[in-house]
Structure formats: structure tokens, C-alpha cells
């Protein structure tokens, strides 16, 4: 498969790029800073420098042309203010979805966040983040032209992955290593029957492949 990942230099994205390239997929990662390109090449991905905060739908669609799947894994990141949660975590996700539809790329995965809700209340930056992610998820789910799956991991850690997870529409709170989130995304890409699902994920006792097969088609 050819897979295009928005936010290609993110911690989950780099892990996913390594997994996908190792199994023989062709991977492109969209990045904002040219100096990040070497890290993507080391992960086995082709770097594409494009700022999703200022790019047009046409520019992004050109990058997605011919892809089998798109993964939105971009985020404004820690330390960013509420305005960038809006321009990256919401608007860029909507732009990437628009572009995927325009390019005819049906399979669309979103790395969201547990608790994402456009109606979430609160005045902190994290509250703005959850609203932005929730709004983006709603915009993606409203698109009949996309076979979307939304993955909402719990608290992300840099612990070594165990390959064992809990994956369900609702899991309750809990941590999960970024390694295991990347493994879930790789497995979801291979499982089109998970289209139309919004899934939460935390560490658990079920192997990734078994967990994904368990929710497929539900």
C-alpha cells in the first residue's frame, strides 16, 4: 500500500512509518519543517514538506493522489496555545479529509484523543484541544466519501510496547505506549472492516491483531 501520514514527524507517526516501511509499504510523511526530513528518511518514509496550516485543498490532494490510505496524526503539540489547537488539531484535520475525498482516497485513519468532544467545557488549553479534536472527529464522521476509523488512545507513554491492548468503543481511562498505538494503526490499515468505528485504546491483555479483529465489523 501507499500511505500518506499528516504530522509525519510526530512520535506516533515516526513509529508507524518504521512499521509500515519494514513490512514493505510505501510511506510518505507530511512535515512542516525541512530539517525534519532526515528523521523521516531514517524511518523509511518519503518526506513531503507542506504546511497544513496554510496549504490549499488542491496542494494537499496532489500529495494524496494515488495513495491507498491517509492517516491524520498531526497536532499542534505541547506548549502550543489554544489558537493552534484550532488551526492544526481541527482545521488541518478537516483540510486533510477534504483533500482525501478530492483525491479519491477512501481509507482515512485519525489519531484522536480520549475525551475529544466538540462540546467539552473549560477554559484551559487542554480543554480547547479536546474541543478541537472532537470537532475534527465530527467533521470526518460526516463524510460519506471516506472509510474512516477514529482511534482515541488513552494517556500516551514512551514505555516499550507490549503488543497487548484493550480496544473498544469505550475502554475507561488508562495509559498506552506510543509503540502500541502505532501497531494498532498499522493493523487498522489492514482491516477495512473497522471503517465507521470510533475506538478507544489503552494497555490491556489482548494482542493487537486479535483486538482489531474483535472489533471489525461491529
PDB file of C-alpha atoms in Angstrom:
ATOM      1  CA  UNK A   1       0.000   0.000   0.000  1.00  0.00           C
ATOM      2  CA  UNK A   2       0.921   3.644  -0.345  1.00  0.00           C
ATOM      3  CA  UNK A   3       0.061   5.516   2.834  1.00  0.00           C
ATOM      4  CA  UNK A   4       0.331   9.267   3.441  1.00  0.00           C
ATOM      5  CA  UNK A   5       0.670  10.433   7.040  1.00  0.00           C
ATOM      6  CA  UNK A   6      -0.056  14.004   8.124  1.00  0.00           C
ATOM      7  CA  UNK A   7       2.164  15.045  11.003  1.00  0.00           C
ATOM      8  CA  UNK A   8       4.897  12.759   9.742  1.00  0.00           C
ATOM      9  CA  UNK A   9       7.447  13.816  12.360  1.00  0.00           C
ATOM     10  CA  UNK A  10       5.209  13.139  15.342  1.00  0.00           C
ATOM     11  CA  UNK A  11       6.186  10.498  17.858  1.00  0.00           C
ATOM     12  CA  UNK A  12       3.428   8.090  16.839  1.00  0.00           C
ATOM     13  CA  UNK A  13       3.891   8.848  13.133  1.00  0.00           C
ATOM     14  CA  UNK A  14       7.616   8.043  13.162  1.00  0.00           C
ATOM     15  CA  UNK A  15       6.883   4.712  14.862  1.00  0.00           C
ATOM     16  CA  UNK A  16       4.158   3.957  12.316  1.00  0.00           C
ATOM     17  CA  UNK A  17       6.447   4.871   9.418  1.00  0.00           C
ATOM     18  CA  UNK A  18       9.051   2.409  10.667  1.00  0.00           C
ATOM     19  CA  UNK A  19       6.455  -0.359  10.979  1.00  0.00           C
ATOM     20  CA  UNK A  20       4.925   0.246   7.568  1.00  0.00           C
ATOM     21  CA  UNK A  21       8.183   0.615   5.676  1.00  0.00           C
ATOM     22  CA  UNK A  22       9.577  -2.524   7.368  1.00  0.00           C
ATOM     23  CA  UNK A  23       6.660  -4.570   6.052  1.00  0.00           C
ATOM     24  CA  UNK A  24       7.065  -3.218   2.535  1.00  0.00           C
ATOM     25  CA  UNK A  25       4.517  -0.407   2.326  1.00  0.00           C
ATOM     26  CA  UNK A  26       5.340   2.864   0.588  1.00  0.00           C
ATOM     27  CA  UNK A  27       5.017   5.678   3.111  1.00  0.00           C
ATOM     28  CA  UNK A  28       5.041   9.463   2.748  1.00  0.00           C
ATOM     29  CA  UNK A  29       5.033  11.792   5.735  1.00  0.00           C
ATOM     30  CA  UNK A  30       3.811  15.386   5.525  1.00  0.00           C
ATOM     31  CA  UNK A  31       6.023  17.698   7.593  1.00  0.00           C
ATOM     32  CA  UNK A  32       6.204  21.438   8.154  1.00  0.00           C
ATOM     33  CA  UNK A  33       9.945  21.828   8.715  1.00  0.00           C
ATOM     34  CA  UNK A  34      12.507  20.766   6.076  1.00  0.00           C
ATOM     35  CA  UNK A  35      15.025  19.942   8.809  1.00  0.00           C
ATOM     36  CA  UNK A  36      12.782  17.054   9.900  1.00  0.00           C
ATOM     37  CA  UNK A  37      13.204  15.269   6.554  1.00  0.00           C
ATOM     38  CA  UNK A  38      16.223  13.148   7.537  1.00  0.00           C
ATOM     39  CA  UNK A  39      14.350  11.660  10.505  1.00  0.00           C
ATOM     40  CA  UNK A  40      11.607  10.508   8.154  1.00  0.00           C
ATOM     41  CA  UNK A  41      14.084   9.006   5.705  1.00  0.00           C
ATOM     42  CA  UNK A  42      15.686   7.068   8.571  1.00  0.00           C
ATOM     43  CA  UNK A  43      12.217   5.756   9.427  1.00  0.00           C
ATOM     44  CA  UNK A  44      11.784   4.605   5.833  1.00  0.00           C
ATOM     45  CA  UNK A  45       9.356   7.337   4.772  1.00  0.00           C
ATOM     46  CA  UNK A  46       9.432   9.872   1.967  1.00  0.00           C
ATOM     47  CA  UNK A  47       9.286  13.395   3.452  1.00  0.00           C
ATOM     48  CA  UNK A  48       6.832  15.860   1.920  1.00  0.00           C
ATOM     49  CA  UNK A  49       7.275  19.445   3.126  1.00  0.00           C
ATOM     50  CA  UNK A  50       3.881  21.135   3.281  1.00  0.00           C
ATOM     51  CA  UNK A  51       2.381  23.367   5.963  1.00  0.00           C
ATOM     52  CA  UNK A  52      -1.172  22.163   6.615  1.00  0.00           C
ATOM     53  CA  UNK A  53      -1.987  25.465   8.331  1.00  0.00           C
ATOM     54  CA  UNK A  54      -1.560  27.371   5.074  1.00  0.00           C
ATOM     55  CA  UNK A  55      -1.857  24.788   2.267  1.00  0.00           C
ATOM     56  CA  UNK A  56      -4.823  24.651  -0.102  1.00  0.00           C
ATOM     57  CA  UNK A  57      -7.030  21.603  -0.588  1.00  0.00           C
ATOM     58  CA  UNK A  58      -5.560  21.244  -4.078  1.00  0.00           C
ATOM     59  CA  UNK A  59      -1.986  21.170  -2.759  1.00  0.00           C
ATOM     60  CA  UNK A  60      -2.788  18.512  -0.195  1.00  0.00           C
ATOM     61  CA  UNK A  61      -4.849  16.471  -2.673  1.00  0.00           C
ATOM     62  CA  UNK A  62      -1.840  16.400  -5.009  1.00  0.00           C
ATOM     63  CA  UNK A  63       0.210  14.759  -2.233  1.00  0.00           C
ATOM     64  CA  UNK A  64      -2.562  12.222  -1.608  1.00  0.00           C
ATOM     65  CA  UNK A  65      -3.076  11.364  -5.281  1.00  0.00           C
ATOM     66  CA  UNK A  66      -2.633   7.618  -5.821  1.00  0.00           C
ATOM     67  CA  UNK A  67      -2.497   6.748  -2.111  1.00  0.00           C
ATOM     68  CA  UNK A  68      -4.370   3.745  -0.717  1.00  0.00           C
ATOM     69  CA  UNK A  69      -4.856   5.309   2.707  1.00  0.00           C
ATOM     70  CA  UNK A  70      -4.360   8.527   4.663  1.00  0.00           C
ATOM     71  CA  UNK A  71      -3.537   8.871   8.355  1.00  0.00           C
ATOM     72  CA  UNK A  72      -4.054  12.137  10.221  1.00  0.00           C
ATOM     73  CA  UNK A  73      -1.518  12.127  13.067  1.00  0.00           C
ATOM     74  CA  UNK A  74      -0.700  15.840  13.176  1.00  0.00           C
ATOM     75  CA  UNK A  75      -1.083  18.001  16.247  1.00  0.00           C
ATOM     76  CA  UNK A  76      -0.084  21.414  17.480  1.00  0.00           C
ATOM     77  CA  UNK A  77       1.785  19.672  20.277  1.00  0.00           C
ATOM     78  CA  UNK A  78       2.605  20.543  23.874  1.00  0.00           C
ATOM     79  CA  UNK A  79       3.346  24.180  24.542  1.00  0.00           C
ATOM     80  CA  UNK A  80       1.085  25.440  21.764  1.00  0.00           C
ATOM     81  CA  UNK A  81      -1.732  27.840  22.561  1.00  0.00           C
ATOM     82  CA  UNK A  82      -5.469  27.429  22.055  1.00  0.00           C
ATOM     83  CA  UNK A  83      -5.413  29.153  18.668  1.00  0.00           C
ATOM     84  CA  UNK A  84      -3.093  26.491  17.236  1.00  0.00           C
ATOM     85  CA  UNK A  85      -5.318  23.736  18.584  1.00  0.00           C
ATOM     86  CA  UNK A  86      -7.926  25.263  16.301  1.00  0.00           C
ATOM     87  CA  UNK A  87      -5.684  25.672  13.235  1.00  0.00           C
ATOM     88  CA  UNK A  88      -3.896  22.305  13.494  1.00  0.00           C
ATOM     89  CA  UNK A  89      -5.940  19.860  15.556  1.00  0.00           C
ATOM     90  CA  UNK A  90      -9.240  20.902  13.977  1.00  0.00           C
ATOM     91  CA  UNK A  91      -8.746  22.838  10.744  1.00  0.00           C
ATOM     92  CA  UNK A  92      -5.812  20.816   9.394  1.00  0.00           C
ATOM     93  CA  UNK A  93      -7.673  17.567  10.089  1.00  0.00           C
ATOM     94  CA  UNK A  94     -10.681  18.859   8.148  1.00  0.00           C
ATOM     95  CA  UNK A  95      -8.404  20.040   5.320  1.00  0.00           C
ATOM     96  CA  UNK A  96      -6.713  16.636   5.123  1.00  0.00           C
ATOM     97  CA  UNK A  97     -10.126  14.944   4.977  1.00  0.00           C
ATOM     98  CA  UNK A  98     -11.278  17.348   2.242  1.00  0.00           C
ATOM     99  CA  UNK A  99      -8.124  16.568   0.287  1.00  0.00           C
ATOM    100  CA  UNK A 100      -8.514  12.806   0.731  1.00  0.00           C
ATOM    101  CA  UNK A 101     -12.039  12.998  -0.684  1.00  0.00           C
ATOM    102  CA  UNK A 102     -10.841  15.112  -3.583  1.00  0.00           C
ATOM    103  CA  UNK A 103      -8.005  12.677  -4.328  1.00  0.00           C
ATOM    104  CA  UNK A 104     -10.323   9.667  -4.082  1.00  0.00           C
ATOM    105  CA  UNK A 105      -8.530   8.179  -1.056  1.00  0.00           C
ATOM    106  CA  UNK A 106     -11.315   6.446   0.860  1.00  0.00           C
ATOM    107  CA  UNK A 107      -9.414   4.839   3.745  1.00  0.00           C
ATOM    108  CA  UNK A 108      -8.824   7.517   6.379  1.00  0.00           C
ATOM    109  CA  UNK A 109      -7.484   6.994   9.891  1.00  0.00           C
ATOM    110  CA  UNK A 110      -7.471   9.659  12.591  1.00  0.00           C
ATOM    111  CA  UNK A 111      -5.316   9.695  15.707  1.00  0.00           C
ATOM    112  CA  UNK A 112      -7.675  11.462  18.092  1.00  0.00           C
ATOM    113  CA  UNK A 113      -7.733  11.672  21.878  1.00  0.00           C
ATOM    114  CA  UNK A 114      -9.744  10.069  24.618  1.00  0.00           C
ATOM    115  CA  UNK A 115     -12.258  12.648  25.818  1.00  0.00           C
ATOM    116  CA  UNK A 116     -12.414  14.506  22.483  1.00  0.00           C
ATOM    117  CA  UNK A 117     -15.753  16.325  22.373  1.00  0.00           C
ATOM    118  CA  UNK A 118     -16.746  19.492  20.490  1.00  0.00           C
ATOM    119  CA  UNK A 119     -18.959  20.407  23.452  1.00  0.00           C
ATOM    120  CA  UNK A 120     -16.285  19.876  26.092  1.00  0.00           C
ATOM    121  CA  UNK A 121     -16.324  22.699  28.628  1.00  0.00           C
ATOM    122  CA  UNK A 122     -13.425  24.546  30.213  1.00  0.00           C
ATOM    123  CA  UNK A 123     -11.042  27.431  29.641  1.00  0.00           C
ATOM    124  CA  UNK A 124      -7.653  25.685  29.759  1.00  0.00           C
ATOM    125  CA  UNK A 125      -5.589  24.958  26.637  1.00  0.00           C
ATOM    126  CA  UNK A 126      -6.229  21.233  27.070  1.00  0.00           C
ATOM    127  CA  UNK A 127      -9.961  21.939  27.067  1.00  0.00           C
ATOM    128  CA  UNK A 128      -9.541  23.757  23.752  1.00  0.00           C
ATOM    129  CA  UNK A 129      -7.577  20.759  22.474  1.00  0.00           C
ATOM    130  CA  UNK A 130     -10.369  18.315  23.336  1.00  0.00           C
ATOM    131  CA  UNK A 131     -12.938  20.561  21.643  1.00  0.00           C
ATOM    132  CA  UNK A 132     -10.756  20.873  18.523  1.00  0.00           C
ATOM    133  CA  UNK A 133     -10.198  17.113  18.299  1.00  0.00           C
ATOM    134  CA  UNK A 134     -13.898  16.469  18.874  1.00  0.00           C
ATOM    135  CA  UNK A 135     -14.902  18.921  16.148  1.00  0.00           C
ATOM    136  CA  UNK A 136     -12.427  17.348  13.737  1.00  0.00           C
ATOM    137  CA  UNK A 137     -13.742  13.860  14.506  1.00  0.00           C
ATOM    138  CA  UNK A 138     -17.319  15.000  13.863  1.00  0.00           C
ATOM    139  CA  UNK A 139     -16.309  16.556  10.541  1.00  0.00           C
ATOM    140  CA  UNK A 140     -14.617  13.330   9.436  1.00  0.00           C
ATOM    141  CA  UNK A 141     -17.530  11.135  10.510  1.00  0.00           C
ATOM    142  CA  UNK A 142     -19.915  13.245   8.413  1.00  0.00           C
ATOM    143  CA  UNK A 143     -18.161  12.344   5.153  1.00  0.00           C
ATOM    144  CA  UNK A 144     -19.715   9.527   3.098  1.00  0.00           C
ATOM    145  CA  UNK A 145     -16.710   9.629   0.774  1.00  0.00           C
ATOM    146  CA  UNK A 146     -14.358   8.321   3.470  1.00  0.00           C
ATOM    147  CA  UNK A 147     -13.999   4.883   5.035  1.00  0.00           C
ATOM    148  CA  UNK A 148     -12.870   6.416   8.310  1.00  0.00           C
ATOM    149  CA  UNK A 149     -11.705   4.925  11.580  1.00  0.00           C
ATOM    150  CA  UNK A 150     -11.027   7.177  14.580  1.00  0.00           C
ATOM    151  CA  UNK A 151      -8.606   5.911  17.221  1.00  0.00           C
ATOM    152  CA  UNK A 152      -8.688   7.591  20.634  1.00  0.00           C
ATOM    153  CA  UNK A 153      -5.774   6.384  22.762  1.00  0.00           C
ATOM    154  CA  UNK A 154      -5.522   6.941  26.489  1.00  0.00           C
ATOM    155  CA  UNK A 155      -2.562   8.618  28.178  1.00  0.00           C
ATOM    156  CA  UNK A 156       0.417   8.208  25.858  1.00  0.00           C
ATOM    157  CA  UNK A 157       3.713   6.934  27.252  1.00  0.00           C
ATOM    158  CA  UNK A 158       7.154   6.202  25.837  1.00  0.00           C
ATOM    159  CA  UNK A 159       7.311   2.830  27.582  1.00  0.00           C
ATOM    160  CA  UNK A 160       8.243  -0.100  25.348  1.00  0.00           C
ATOM    161  CA  UNK A 161       5.208  -1.539  23.636  1.00  0.00           C
ATOM    162  CA  UNK A 162       3.812  -4.810  24.910  1.00  0.00           C
ATOM    163  CA  UNK A 163       1.602  -5.595  21.923  1.00  0.00           C
ATOM    164  CA  UNK A 164      -1.271  -6.116  24.370  1.00  0.00           C
ATOM    165  CA  UNK A 165      -4.198  -3.695  24.398  1.00  0.00           C
ATOM    166  CA  UNK A 166      -7.829  -3.092  25.236  1.00  0.00           C
ATOM    167  CA  UNK A 167      -9.691  -1.775  22.182  1.00  0.00           C
ATOM    168  CA  UNK A 168     -13.391  -0.909  22.316  1.00  0.00           C
ATOM    169  CA  UNK A 169     -15.920   1.857  21.776  1.00  0.00           C
ATOM    170  CA  UNK A 170     -15.335   2.713  25.436  1.00  0.00           C
ATOM    171  CA  UNK A 171     -12.437   1.375  27.488  1.00  0.00           C
ATOM    172  CA  UNK A 172     -12.242   3.659  30.501  1.00  0.00           C
ATOM    173  CA  UNK A 173      -9.127   5.683  31.268  1.00  0.00           C
ATOM    174  CA  UNK A 174      -5.637   4.255  31.202  1.00  0.00           C
ATOM    175  CA  UNK A 175      -2.169   4.607  29.676  1.00  0.00           C
ATOM    176  CA  UNK A 176      -0.871   3.120  26.444  1.00  0.00           C
ATOM    177  CA  UNK A 177       2.648   3.176  24.940  1.00  0.00           C
ATOM    178  CA  UNK A 178       3.028   5.027  21.653  1.00  0.00           C
ATOM    179  CA  UNK A 179       4.567   1.826  20.256  1.00  0.00           C
ATOM    180  CA  UNK A 180       1.249   0.051  20.730  1.00  0.00           C
ATOM    181  CA  UNK A 181      -0.753   2.920  19.221  1.00  0.00           C
ATOM    182  CA  UNK A 182       1.413   2.715  16.091  1.00  0.00           C
ATOM    183  CA  UNK A 183       0.915  -1.060  15.981  1.00  0.00           C
ATOM    184  CA  UNK A 184      -2.847  -0.576  16.230  1.00  0.00           C
ATOM    185  CA  UNK A 185      -2.826   1.932  13.376  1.00  0.00           C
ATOM    186  CA  UNK A 186      -0.849  -0.459  11.172  1.00  0.00           C
ATOM    187  CA  UNK A 187      -3.336  -3.234  11.913  1.00  0.00           C
ATOM    188  CA  UNK A 188      -6.337  -0.943  11.345  1.00  0.00           C
ATOM    189  CA  UNK A 189      -4.950  -0.024   7.923  1.00  0.00           C
ATOM    190  CA  UNK A 190      -5.066  -3.728   7.071  1.00  0.00           C
ATOM    191  CA  UNK A 191      -8.616  -4.145   8.378  1.00  0.00           C
ATOM    192  CA  UNK A 192     -11.097  -2.193   6.243  1.00  0.00           C
ATOM    193  CA  UNK A 193     -13.990  -3.726   8.218  1.00  0.00           C
ATOM    194  CA  UNK A 194     -13.148  -1.272  11.012  1.00  0.00           C
ATOM    195  CA  UNK A 195     -14.425   1.606   8.848  1.00  0.00           C
ATOM    196  CA  UNK A 196     -17.087   3.647  10.600  1.00  0.00           C
ATOM    197  CA  UNK A 197     -15.798   2.927  14.104  1.00  0.00           C
ATOM    198  CA  UNK A 198     -14.614   5.315  16.805  1.00  0.00           C
ATOM    199  CA  UNK A 199     -12.391   3.291  19.128  1.00  0.00           C
ATOM    200  CA  UNK A 200     -10.676   3.919  22.445  1.00  0.00           C
ATOM    201  CA  UNK A 201      -7.425   2.142  23.242  1.00  0.00           C
ATOM    202  CA  UNK A 202      -5.437   1.530  26.418  1.00  0.00           C
ATOM    203  CA  UNK A 203      -2.970  -1.117  27.516  1.00  0.00           C
ATOM    204  CA  UNK A 204      -4.605  -4.445  28.195  1.00  0.00           C
ATOM    205  CA  UNK A 205      -4.262  -8.184  27.737  1.00  0.00           C
ATOM    206  CA  UNK A 206      -5.337  -8.781  24.126  1.00  0.00           C
ATOM    207  CA  UNK A 207      -2.791  -8.959  21.262  1.00  0.00           C
ATOM    208  CA  UNK A 208      -3.148  -6.054  18.809  1.00  0.00           C
ATOM    209  CA  UNK A 209      -4.162  -8.226  15.843  1.00  0.00           C
ATOM    210  CA  UNK A 210      -6.777 -10.107  17.900  1.00  0.00           C
ATOM    211  CA  UNK A 211      -8.135  -6.846  19.361  1.00  0.00           C
ATOM    212  CA  UNK A 212      -8.606  -5.286  15.903  1.00  0.00           C
ATOM    213  CA  UNK A 213     -10.243  -8.417  14.513  1.00  0.00           C
ATOM    214  CA  UNK A 214     -12.523  -8.426  17.553  1.00  0.00           C
ATOM    215  CA  UNK A 215     -13.985  -5.005  16.773  1.00  0.00           C
ATOM    216  CA  UNK A 216     -14.015  -5.311  12.978  1.00  0.00           C
ATOM    217  CA  UNK A 217     -17.493  -5.030  11.562  1.00  0.00           C
ATOM    218  CA  UNK A 218     -19.042  -4.086  14.901  1.00  0.00           C
TER     219      UNK A 218
END
